[in-house]
Amino acid sequence: MNIGQAKEYIKDSVKIYLKKDAFGEYRIPLVRQRPIFLLGAPGLGKTAIMEQVAQELGIALVTYSMTHHTRQSALGLPFIRHKSFDGEEYDVSEYTMSEIIASIYDVMEKSGIREGILFLDEINCVSETLAPSMLQFLQYKVFGRHSVPEGWVIVTAGNPPEYNKSVREFDVVTMDRLKVMEVESDYKAWHEYALQRGVNAAILNYLEMNKGDFYVIETTAKGRSYVTARGWEDLSMTLQLYEEEHLKVDETLVGQYLQNERIVREFTAYYDLFQKYKKIYPIEEILSGNATQDMIGQAAEAGFEERLSLLGMLKDKIQSEIKEAVALSDELTEIMPLLKAVKGQTAQGADGKAVLQLLENGKQAKQKQIDTAKSANALSDADHRKFRSVIQLLETIIKKLRLQECADGSASFTQIKEIFDERVLKVKQFSQKTGERLHFLFVFIEQAFEDGNEMLLFVTELTVNENSARFISMFGSEDYKKHNEELMLSERQKEMIEKIKELEL
């Protein structure tokens, strides 16, 4: 299965394992909860999907790479305890709590979240001294004398032997106690993930034309050569910062993330070409509805690579603006309950100090949400940004009210509403402008590419990208509706033709 399918399977398994009966007991007791074992090549994104599962389910996450552990750190350190039994005095060896188990309790203590996932990576690459204890853990969920707390699901991962010389194959007894999932690289699944993460447009365009370069592990005369999903995503983050600082991107930089000479050479050459296309085609003029006939004609006459690159630049720009519009809207939705509570308090005659205290409590509650999710390793980038924006808005409101209170001793809901209404107007204007720019992009694609596949690619991305799908559902888009219906009709016609061929009519 691909990494996207693995994520959904793990998510469903965790839900089942955490399901309780009417008495609050887990329906499947811990001893019967088979650990999940992800078996796949390195760099597929196994750790990334664990973070996503924890974030989406609102549970904690503790991760460990088992290759970094000795027997002592995994099981605990020995110490001597003096005991007596039936008049006999004696000393016995005991162990401190395992570092791994202790980390679970630390996370529960800091976050207050009692359920989570314990993710152990490279589980089949442990040292020889730790291997027997590791097998015992997989069977009984115990490290030394300490077991994994109830409410914690165990997910493990490992590499096949061909990718790691340290791999130890599990015996049948151990494998029979695991839920084994073999994960393979899959560009389509990663592409959908990359759209959500905002991976650099040059990378997405290059891989659309060279899907075989997405994931490569091979042995050459110079040794092992590899390119992974992790490498592309890390490179993307670096490219974004290099572009912001106007720094030069060369093969030396790209080669720090992609360990394949050919792919490094070809991607760097394409990246340079992609930057030239940005200068040839003024993206801002196209999205503002000011594309000239010369621009349209040049795009229409361009080759496949140039057309795809242009479309990628346009999609990247409009999607970033759509993402911003959705984030601004989410900020207002997040703060609305608090403002309703403030309105209710002022209607009941609450004074300025009470209003300010309510807002301060709301700000502190949002900060606690950030701290709790962060300490549980379950805070997504989107939620972090949303909560920080809400806190910033509350700080602006509180500051203005404090100034007013110092001036005349009042703090009314009217003042709060003025600030909020200003932000609502900003969101409306920005969303309206983004919708207009989306319309102009549809017009340009129609004029430049007519019946080409570019419109299909664009509409498909708008559909699968969470932010654009939400934006269209909130604010609408007649262009999207029109072309989506046309494409659906076209696909239906193709299906009918295929069925007619099968029936030999």
Tab-separated table of N, CA and C in Angstrom, residues 406-484:
chain	number	residue	atom	x	y	z
A	406	CYS	N	-8.049	53.760	30.610
A	406	CYS	CA	-7.201	54.747	31.270
A	406	CYS	C	-7.701	56.166	30.997
A	407	ALA	N	-8.302	56.331	29.805
A	407	ALA	CA	-8.756	57.665	29.415
A	407	ALA	C	-10.042	58.069	30.127
A	408	ASP	N	-11.048	57.188	30.117
A	408	ASP	CA	-12.334	57.578	30.723
A	408	ASP	C	-12.968	56.506	31.600
A	409	GLY	N	-12.216	55.415	31.858
A	409	GLY	CA	-12.726	54.396	32.782
A	409	GLY	C	-13.748	53.451	32.190
A	410	SER	N	-13.884	53.411	30.861
A	410	SER	CA	-14.878	52.527	30.235
A	410	SER	C	-14.200	51.543	29.297
A	411	ALA	N	-14.917	50.457	29.014
A	411	ALA	CA	-14.449	49.463	28.032
A	411	ALA	C	-15.684	48.766	27.496
A	412	SER	N	-16.203	49.225	26.381
A	412	SER	CA	-17.488	48.736	25.884
A	412	SER	C	-17.331	47.720	24.769
A	413	PHE	N	-18.411	46.929	24.566
A	413	PHE	CA	-18.420	45.956	23.491
A	413	PHE	C	-18.403	46.656	22.129
A	414	THR	N	-18.897	47.875	22.073
A	414	THR	CA	-18.902	48.635	20.812
A	414	THR	C	-17.487	48.792	20.280
A	415	GLN	N	-16.551	49.065	21.186
A	415	GLN	CA	-15.154	49.212	20.761
A	415	GLN	C	-14.593	47.889	20.251
A	416	ILE	N	-14.949	46.825	20.930
A	416	ILE	CA	-14.507	45.498	20.486
A	416	ILE	C	-15.083	45.192	19.110
A	417	LYS	N	-16.344	45.500	18.939
A	417	LYS	CA	-17.013	45.220	17.666
A	417	LYS	C	-16.378	46.015	16.529
A	418	GLU	N	-15.944	47.235	16.822
A	418	GLU	CA	-15.306	48.044	15.783
A	418	GLU	C	-14.034	47.360	15.275
A	419	ILE	N	-13.223	46.866	16.206
A	419	ILE	CA	-11.991	46.174	15.819
A	419	ILE	C	-12.311	44.905	15.037
A	420	PHE	N	-13.303	44.155	15.549
A	420	PHE	CA	-13.686	42.910	14.888
A	420	PHE	C	-14.246	43.190	13.495
A	421	ASP	N	-15.081	44.217	13.373
A	421	ASP	CA	-15.668	44.550	12.074
A	421	ASP	C	-14.601	44.958	11.061
A	422	GLU	N	-13.561	45.646	11.559
A	422	GLU	CA	-12.450	46.001	10.671
A	422	GLU	C	-11.779	44.746	10.123
A	423	ARG	N	-11.615	43.738	11.014
A	423	ARG	CA	-10.981	42.480	10.569
A	423	ARG	C	-11.903	41.726	9.618
A	424	VAL	N	-13.211	41.734	9.882
A	424	VAL	CA	-14.173	41.081	8.986
A	424	VAL	C	-14.121	41.719	7.607
A	425	LEU	N	-14.074	43.047	7.574
A	425	LEU	CA	-14.000	43.755	6.289
A	425	LEU	C	-12.726	43.388	5.539
A	426	LYS	N	-11.621	43.280	6.281
A	426	LYS	CA	-10.348	42.893	5.669
A	426	LYS	C	-10.448	41.507	5.033
A	427	VAL	N	-11.072	40.577	5.773
A	427	VAL	CA	-11.236	39.215	5.254
A	427	VAL	C	-12.121	39.212	4.012
A	428	LYS	N	-13.219	39.955	4.057
A	428	LYS	CA	-14.131	40.016	2.910
A	428	LYS	C	-13.434	40.591	1.686
A	429	GLN	N	-12.701	41.667	1.886
A	429	GLN	CA	-12.016	42.307	0.760
A	429	GLN	C	-10.943	41.395	0.181
A	430	PHE	N	-10.169	40.763	1.080
A	430	PHE	CA	-9.107	39.879	0.611
A	430	PHE	C	-9.686	38.670	-0.120
A	431	SER	N	-10.767	38.096	0.426
A	431	SER	CA	-11.394	36.926	-0.193
A	431	SER	C	-12.001	37.289	-1.550
A	432	GLN	N	-12.619	38.471	-1.612
A	432	GLN	CA	-13.202	38.924	-2.876
A	432	GLN	C	-12.123	39.129	-3.928
A	433	LYS	N	-11.017	39.755	-3.510
A	433	LYS	CA	-9.910	39.973	-4.439
A	433	LYS	C	-9.327	38.640	-4.907
A	434	THR	N	-9.185	37.698	-3.974
A	434	THR	CA	-8.654	36.375	-4.333
A	434	THR	C	-9.583	35.674	-5.307
A	435	GLY	N	-10.902	35.793	-5.074
A	435	GLY	CA	-11.871	35.201	-5.996
A	435	GLY	C	-11.777	35.802	-7.386
A	436	GLU	N	-11.556	37.112	-7.466
A	436	GLU	CA	-11.406	37.778	-8.769
A	436	GLU	C	-10.148	37.297	-9.472
A	437	ARG	N	-9.059	37.159	-8.728
A	437	ARG	CA	-7.802	36.683	-9.319
A	437	ARG	C	-7.926	35.232	-9.778
A	438	LEU	N	-8.690	34.438	-9.040
A	438	LEU	CA	-8.956	33.064	-9.468
A	438	LEU	C	-9.737	33.069	-10.788
A	439	HIS	N	-10.696	33.978	-10.912
A	439	HIS	CA	-11.471	34.100	-12.154
A	439	HIS	C	-10.559	34.469	-13.324
A	440	PHE	N	-9.676	35.440	-13.123
A	440	PHE	CA	-8.780	35.858	-14.199
A	440	PHE	C	-7.841	34.729	-14.610
A	441	LEU	N	-7.481	33.887	-13.654
A	441	LEU	CA	-6.625	32.738	-13.984
A	441	LEU	C	-7.390	31.746	-14.844
A	442	PHE	N	-8.652	31.492	-14.507
A	442	PHE	CA	-9.476	30.623	-15.352
A	442	PHE	C	-9.565	31.178	-16.770
A	443	VAL	N	-9.779	32.478	-16.882
A	443	VAL	CA	-9.896	33.119	-18.204
A	443	VAL	C	-8.606	32.945	-19.000
A	444	PHE	N	-7.469	33.156	-18.341
A	444	PHE	CA	-6.181	33.028	-19.032
A	444	PHE	C	-5.966	31.602	-19.530
A	445	ILE	N	-6.260	30.626	-18.675
A	445	ILE	CA	-6.083	29.218	-19.078
A	445	ILE	C	-6.988	28.890	-20.263
A	446	GLU	N	-8.218	29.392	-20.234
A	446	GLU	CA	-9.144	29.172	-21.359
A	446	GLU	C	-8.577	29.749	-22.644
A	447	GLN	N	-8.075	30.986	-22.572
A	447	GLN	CA	-7.600	31.669	-23.770
A	447	GLN	C	-6.283	31.103	-24.287
A	448	ALA	N	-5.379	30.779	-23.366
A	448	ALA	CA	-4.044	30.339	-23.773
A	448	ALA	C	-3.990	28.863	-24.146
A	449	PHE	N	-4.718	28.033	-23.410
A	449	PHE	CA	-4.571	26.589	-23.590
A	449	PHE	C	-5.804	25.918	-24.179
A	450	GLU	N	-6.892	26.662	-24.275
A	450	GLU	CA	-8.134	26.180	-24.899
A	450	GLU	C	-8.519	24.794	-24.387
A	451	ASP	N	-8.470	23.779	-25.231
A	451	ASP	CA	-8.934	22.440	-24.853
A	451	ASP	C	-7.799	21.528	-24.361
A	452	GLY	N	-6.674	22.129	-23.987
A	452	GLY	CA	-5.549	21.313	-23.531
A	452	GLY	C	-5.792	20.718	-22.151
A	453	ASN	N	-4.825	19.916	-21.697
A	453	ASN	CA	-4.949	19.254	-20.395
A	453	ASN	C	-4.698	20.193	-19.223
A	454	GLU	N	-4.248	21.418	-19.512
A	454	GLU	CA	-3.939	22.359	-18.439
A	454	GLU	C	-5.163	22.652	-17.565
A	455	MET	N	-6.329	22.792	-18.189
A	455	MET	CA	-7.533	23.065	-17.412
A	455	MET	C	-7.883	21.870	-16.528
A	456	LEU	N	-7.708	20.680	-17.056
A	456	LEU	CA	-7.958	19.474	-16.261
A	456	LEU	C	-7.040	19.432	-15.047
A	457	LEU	N	-5.747	19.725	-15.245
A	457	LEU	CA	-4.788	19.717	-14.142
A	457	LEU	C	-5.152	20.763	-13.090
A	458	PHE	N	-5.554	21.933	-13.563
A	458	PHE	CA	-5.870	23.029	-12.648
A	458	PHE	C	-7.110	22.716	-11.813
A	459	VAL	N	-8.172	22.264	-12.458
A	459	VAL	CA	-9.412	21.960	-11.748
A	459	VAL	C	-9.195	20.800	-10.774
A	460	THR	N	-8.414	19.822	-11.186
A	460	THR	CA	-8.131	18.678	-10.318
A	460	THR	C	-7.403	19.127	-9.062
A	461	GLU	N	-6.424	20.024	-9.208
A	461	GLU	CA	-5.685	20.494	-8.038
A	461	GLU	C	-6.578	21.315	-7.118
A	462	LEU	N	-7.450	22.133	-7.686
A	462	LEU	CA	-8.376	22.896	-6.853
A	462	LEU	C	-9.283	21.972	-6.048
A	463	THR	N	-9.587	20.813	-6.635
A	463	THR	CA	-10.483	19.858	-5.986
A	463	THR	C	-9.794	19.114	-4.842
A	464	VAL	N	-8.561	18.676	-5.064
A	464	VAL	CA	-7.884	17.837	-4.068
A	464	VAL	C	-7.190	18.653	-2.986
A	465	ASN	N	-6.895	19.925	-3.268
A	465	ASN	CA	-6.247	20.758	-2.263
A	465	ASN	C	-7.279	21.215	-1.235
A	466	GLU	N	-7.017	20.930	0.030
A	466	GLU	CA	-7.982	21.225	1.093
A	466	GLU	C	-8.329	22.704	1.161
A	467	ASN	N	-7.328	23.564	1.046
A	467	ASN	CA	-7.573	24.997	1.165
A	467	ASN	C	-8.436	25.530	0.027
A	468	SER	N	-8.116	25.148	-1.217
A	468	SER	CA	-8.901	25.644	-2.352
A	468	SER	C	-10.307	25.052	-2.342
A	469	ALA	N	-10.437	23.799	-1.924
A	469	ALA	CA	-11.769	23.185	-1.837
A	469	ALA	C	-12.626	23.927	-0.817
A	470	ARG	N	-12.024	24.285	0.315
A	470	ARG	CA	-12.756	25.032	1.341
A	470	ARG	C	-13.088	26.444	0.867
A	471	PHE	N	-12.140	27.077	0.190
A	471	PHE	CA	-12.357	28.435	-0.302
A	471	PHE	C	-13.545	28.480	-1.265
A	472	ILE	N	-13.580	27.526	-2.173
A	472	ILE	CA	-14.663	27.487	-3.160
A	472	ILE	C	-15.996	27.182	-2.488
A	473	SER	N	-15.990	26.307	-1.481
A	473	SER	CA	-17.239	25.993	-0.786
A	473	SER	C	-17.741	27.191	0.020
A	474	MET	N	-16.821	28.024	0.531
A	474	MET	CA	-17.209	29.190	1.328
A	474	MET	C	-17.617	30.383	0.470
A	475	PHE	N	-16.847	30.644	-0.585
A	475	PHE	CA	-17.049	31.864	-1.361
A	475	PHE	C	-17.557	31.621	-2.781
A	476	GLY	N	-17.544	30.350	-3.214
A	476	GLY	CA	-18.065	30.026	-4.527
A	476	GLY	C	-17.102	30.369	-5.656
A	477	SER	N	-17.336	29.767	-6.815
A	477	SER	CA	-16.571	30.061	-8.030
A	477	SER	C	-17.338	29.506	-9.220
A	478	GLU	N	-17.940	30.395	-9.973
A	478	GLU	CA	-18.709	29.972	-11.149
A	478	GLU	C	-17.807	29.304	-12.176
A	479	ASP	N	-16.569	29.796	-12.294
A	479	ASP	CA	-15.627	29.205	-13.254
A	479	ASP	C	-15.326	27.758	-12.876
A	480	TYR	N	-15.065	27.529	-11.604
A	480	TYR	CA	-14.775	26.167	-11.154
A	480	TYR	C	-15.985	25.265	-11.388
A	481	LYS	N	-17.154	25.748	-11.026
A	481	LYS	CA	-18.380	24.960	-11.192
A	481	LYS	C	-18.584	24.564	-12.645
A	482	LYS	N	-18.389	25.539	-13.524
A	482	LYS	CA	-18.574	25.299	-14.957
A	482	LYS	C	-17.599	24.256	-15.484
A	483	HIS	N	-16.329	24.446	-15.220
A	483	HIS	CA	-15.311	23.540	-15.774
A	483	HIS	C	-15.321	22.182	-15.086
A	484	ASN	N	-15.660	22.146	-13.822
A	484	ASN	CA	-15.746	20.870	-13.124
A	484	ASN	C	-16.869	20.019	-13.708
